[in-house]
Every structure is written in structure tokens, then in C-alpha cells.
C-alpha positions as MATLAB code, in Angstrom:
seq = 'MISEEYIEQTVPSNKAWWLKELGGIHWGFLPALFCLYIWVPARSGVPFNLSCMVLLASLMASYDVASRRIPNNLNLITALYGLGLATVTGGLPGLGDALLAGLIAFAIMAVFFFIGAIGAGDVKALGALATLAGMSGVFYLLFLTALAGGVLAVARIAFSGGIRSAMVGGLSEMRKCGENLTLPYGLAVWAGAVALAAMGGGT';
ca = [
     -29.785  -71.843  104.032;
     -33.175  -70.852  102.586;
     -33.286  -71.007   98.797;
     -34.606  -68.203   96.604;
     -37.164  -70.597   95.145;
     -38.538  -71.282   98.623;
     -38.828  -67.553   99.337;
     -40.639  -66.944   96.061;
     -43.133  -69.672   96.893;
     -43.826  -68.619  100.482;
     -43.630  -64.814  100.511;
     -46.540  -64.166   98.123;
     -48.856  -66.367  100.192;
     -47.743  -64.597  103.379;
     -48.351  -61.229  101.756;
     -51.814  -62.334  100.673;
     -52.597  -63.442  104.214;
     -51.481  -60.157  105.738;
     -53.364  -58.146  103.130;
     -56.486  -60.096  103.948;
     -56.074  -59.373  107.655;
     -55.321  -55.711  107.015;
     -58.349  -55.481  104.765;
     -60.527  -56.658  107.629;
     -59.151  -54.224  110.168;
     -59.328  -51.347  107.681;
     -63.006  -52.091  107.321;
     -63.232  -52.146  111.071;
     -61.716  -48.786  111.891;
     -64.467  -46.762  110.208;
     -67.521  -48.127  112.060;
     -65.498  -48.611  115.239;
     -64.364  -44.998  115.419;
     -67.834  -43.831  114.443;
     -69.383  -45.833  117.262;
     -66.673  -44.677  119.673;
     -67.686  -41.075  119.013;
     -71.374  -41.846  119.520;
     -71.103  -44.146  122.522;
     -68.490  -42.393  124.650;
     -70.116  -42.403  128.087;
     -69.446  -38.737  128.750;
     -71.461  -37.819  125.652;
     -74.172  -40.473  125.622;
     -74.668  -41.563  129.215;
     -74.132  -45.199  128.183;
     -72.101  -47.188  130.751;
     -68.439  -47.610  129.875;
     -68.629  -51.400  129.587;
     -71.446  -51.164  127.032;
     -69.571  -48.480  125.092;
     -66.618  -50.850  124.833;
     -68.969  -53.683  123.851;
     -70.308  -51.676  120.905;
     -66.813  -50.682  119.805;
     -65.547  -54.263  119.862;
     -68.722  -55.603  118.224;
     -68.155  -53.063  115.434;
     -64.676  -54.449  114.838;
     -66.030  -57.998  114.827;
     -68.765  -57.150  112.338;
     -66.393  -55.347  110.023;
     -64.019  -58.316  109.974;
     -66.946  -60.627  109.253;
     -68.153  -58.452  106.386;
     -64.676  -58.173  104.880;
     -63.471  -61.756  105.237;
     -66.441  -63.830  106.510;
     -64.593  -64.628  109.719;
     -64.078  -63.106  113.170;
     -60.438  -63.531  114.271;
     -59.876  -65.665  117.353;
     -57.389  -63.082  118.638;
     -60.086  -60.406  118.616;
     -62.487  -62.680  120.496;
     -59.787  -63.511  123.047;
     -58.865  -59.847  123.562;
     -62.555  -58.989  124.038;
     -63.086  -61.744  126.596;
     -59.955  -60.871  128.576;
     -60.818  -57.177  128.492;
     -64.380  -57.873  129.669;
     -63.181  -60.041  132.537;
     -60.478  -57.548  133.478;
     -62.858  -54.590  133.426;
     -65.387  -56.489  135.545;
     -62.667  -57.332  138.063;
     -61.449  -53.738  138.307;
     -64.930  -52.294  138.723;
     -66.588  -55.050  140.762;
     -63.864  -57.143  142.340;
     -64.263  -60.914  142.541;
     -68.080  -60.739  142.438;
     -67.795  -58.695  139.241;
     -65.396  -61.225  137.750;
     -67.772  -64.066  138.619;
     -70.702  -62.208  137.063;
     -68.819  -61.543  133.806;
     -67.414  -65.069  133.615;
     -70.827  -66.654  134.181;
     -72.407  -64.397  131.542;
     -69.742  -65.360  129.031;
     -70.118  -69.076  129.715;
     -73.920  -68.911  129.443;
     -73.771  -67.072  126.106;
     -71.139  -69.480  124.801;
     -73.128  -72.568  125.869;
     -76.418  -71.359  124.402;
     -74.886  -70.296  121.085;
     -72.885  -73.546  120.885;
     -76.205  -75.360  120.461;
     -76.924  -73.311  117.337;
     -73.410  -74.005  116.078;
     -73.885  -77.764  116.371;
     -77.100  -77.618  114.344;
     -75.294  -75.591  111.689;
     -77.116  -72.287  112.185;
     -74.053  -70.120  112.935;
     -70.271  -70.339  112.758;
     -67.785  -71.045  115.529;
     -66.484  -67.476  115.400;
     -69.971  -66.137  116.114;
     -70.244  -68.364  119.193;
     -66.902  -67.105  120.509;
     -67.781  -63.493  119.685;
     -71.045  -63.568  121.629;
     -69.402  -65.345  124.534;
     -66.700  -62.683  124.638;
     -69.127  -59.763  124.340;
     -71.310  -61.229  127.080;
     -68.473  -60.639  129.570;
     -69.046  -56.932  128.970;
     -72.839  -57.224  129.097;
     -72.808  -59.122  132.400;
     -75.595  -61.259  133.824;
     -77.991  -58.312  133.717;
     -77.644  -58.056  129.943;
     -76.570  -61.432  128.572;
     -80.053  -62.769  127.798;
     -81.065  -59.440  126.270;
     -77.928  -59.553  124.113;
     -78.741  -63.060  122.875;
     -82.389  -62.228  122.199;
     -81.642  -58.965  120.403;
     -78.918  -60.629  118.323;
     -81.269  -63.455  117.306;
     -83.970  -60.922  116.450;
     -81.550  -58.868  114.364;
     -80.329  -62.027  112.633;
     -83.872  -62.929  111.636;
     -84.595  -59.466  110.293;
     -81.345  -59.392  108.317;
     -81.995  -62.860  106.891;
     -85.475  -61.882  105.689;
     -84.119  -58.656  104.206;
     -81.340  -60.583  102.465;
     -83.797  -62.995  100.893;
     -86.147  -60.171   99.926;
     -83.435  -58.190   98.165;
     -82.374  -61.349   96.336;
     -85.783  -61.894   94.798;
     -87.219  -64.157   97.487;
     -90.461  -62.198   97.888;
     -91.066  -62.286   94.164;
     -90.334  -66.031   94.135;
     -92.848  -66.560   96.941;
     -95.511  -64.616   95.053;
     -94.945  -66.675   91.911;
     -94.147  -70.152   93.240;
     -95.089  -70.095   96.913;
     -93.002  -70.381  100.084;
     -91.119  -73.407   98.773;
     -89.619  -71.252   96.027;
     -88.710  -68.604   98.588;
     -86.881  -71.220  100.656;
     -84.971  -72.364   97.562;
     -83.994  -68.760   96.894;
     -82.536  -68.450  100.395;
     -80.655  -71.753  100.481;
     -77.499  -70.469   98.787;
     -77.438  -67.021  100.371;
     -74.877  -66.234  103.041;
     -75.016  -63.506  105.654;
     -72.176  -62.377  107.939;
     -73.729  -63.035  111.340;
     -71.328  -60.506  112.817;
     -73.758  -57.849  111.607;
     -76.499  -59.355  113.766;
     -74.108  -59.483  116.723;
     -73.280  -55.813  116.170;
     -76.969  -54.866  115.936;
     -77.715  -56.770  119.129;
     -74.894  -55.002  120.966;
     -76.014  -51.578  119.748;
     -79.625  -52.282  120.749;
     -78.548  -53.461  124.202;
     -76.426  -50.334  124.701;
     -79.346  -48.158  123.610;
     -81.493  -49.897  126.240;
     -78.872  -49.166  128.876;
     -77.913  -52.780  129.427;
     -81.345  -54.313  129.797;
     -81.895  -53.092  133.332;
];
């Protein structure tokens, strides 16, 4: 039989964990629903797969902002949904296209993970989203995400006094200013997905 002392020790930690998860998804609903309204294909002309990509990227980014992590379950759901949608719309060739796009994105981003540039969740997120972008959009998605990441990093350093430090002490001082700054890379992933959708998938 479980003792009251055991319950008192375990329940608070479980509550904290669930509150943390709920906090992330609460953050996610606002941008996700906003993007859903904007990117519905009937209203915007954006293909359905890219509309779903933006919606799911919004959820990923909001989780990353709230808790500095992108849940594995969300990445798995995104990947399975992308593969399933590709199969329904394109049959086995569509499945192969989506699977190859996901593997390419995962492999390329894994290199940046091993050198410490991004987190494991970001690698999984881009691999999952690439199944929705397909081979026609995967390289655009990676490029646009990297571009957005660079812009956000520079902006983050600038708002933290990095530009002023560079003016006073040179670029070495600017680098020191940016060493301890963190940036949820999910925002760059979201920006890349939105840019790709705005381009119509890169084709």
C-alpha cells in the first residue's frame, strides 16, 4: 500500500511537470490558431501541407519559448502526419518523397547538433516538418531557417548591448556579450516554415 508520505513527495513534482507541459501548450494555442486563420488554404491559396507545416511549427516554437524544449511527442506526431498526408495525396511515391525529405533534413541538421550549434529537439523538429515540405521544399526550409536563426541571433545580441560593446571594445567584446545568451531555435524554425509557405513551397 502506498504511504501518505510517498504521495506527498511525488504528487507535487508530478503537478509541476504537468503545469510545465500545460504552460507550453497554452503558449502554443495562440500563435497556432492565429496562423491557422491566416494560412487556411481556402483563404490564402497556400497548399494544405504547408498550412499544416506552419501550424505545427507554431506549436513547436511556442513550446520552445515557454520551456526551452520541443516535446518528442509533438515531433513524432508531426512526422507521422506528414508521412500519412503524403501517402494519402501521392501514394507510395508521395510517401517516398516525404520520407526522403525528412531524412535529408534530419541528417543535415544532425551535423550542427554534433558541433553544438543547435539542440536535439531542433533536429527532430526540422526533420519532422520536412516531411510536410517534401523534396521540393526541404532545402528551402533549411536555408530559410538558418537565415532566420542568424538574423534572430544578431538581433538578440544587439538588444543585449552587443552593438554598443563592439563600438567600445571591438568585435571581441561583442562575441563575449553573446556567449551567455540563449535563443529558442524553435523561433527560427517557425520563421523558416512561414517564409517557405509564403513562397508557395519553393517551387
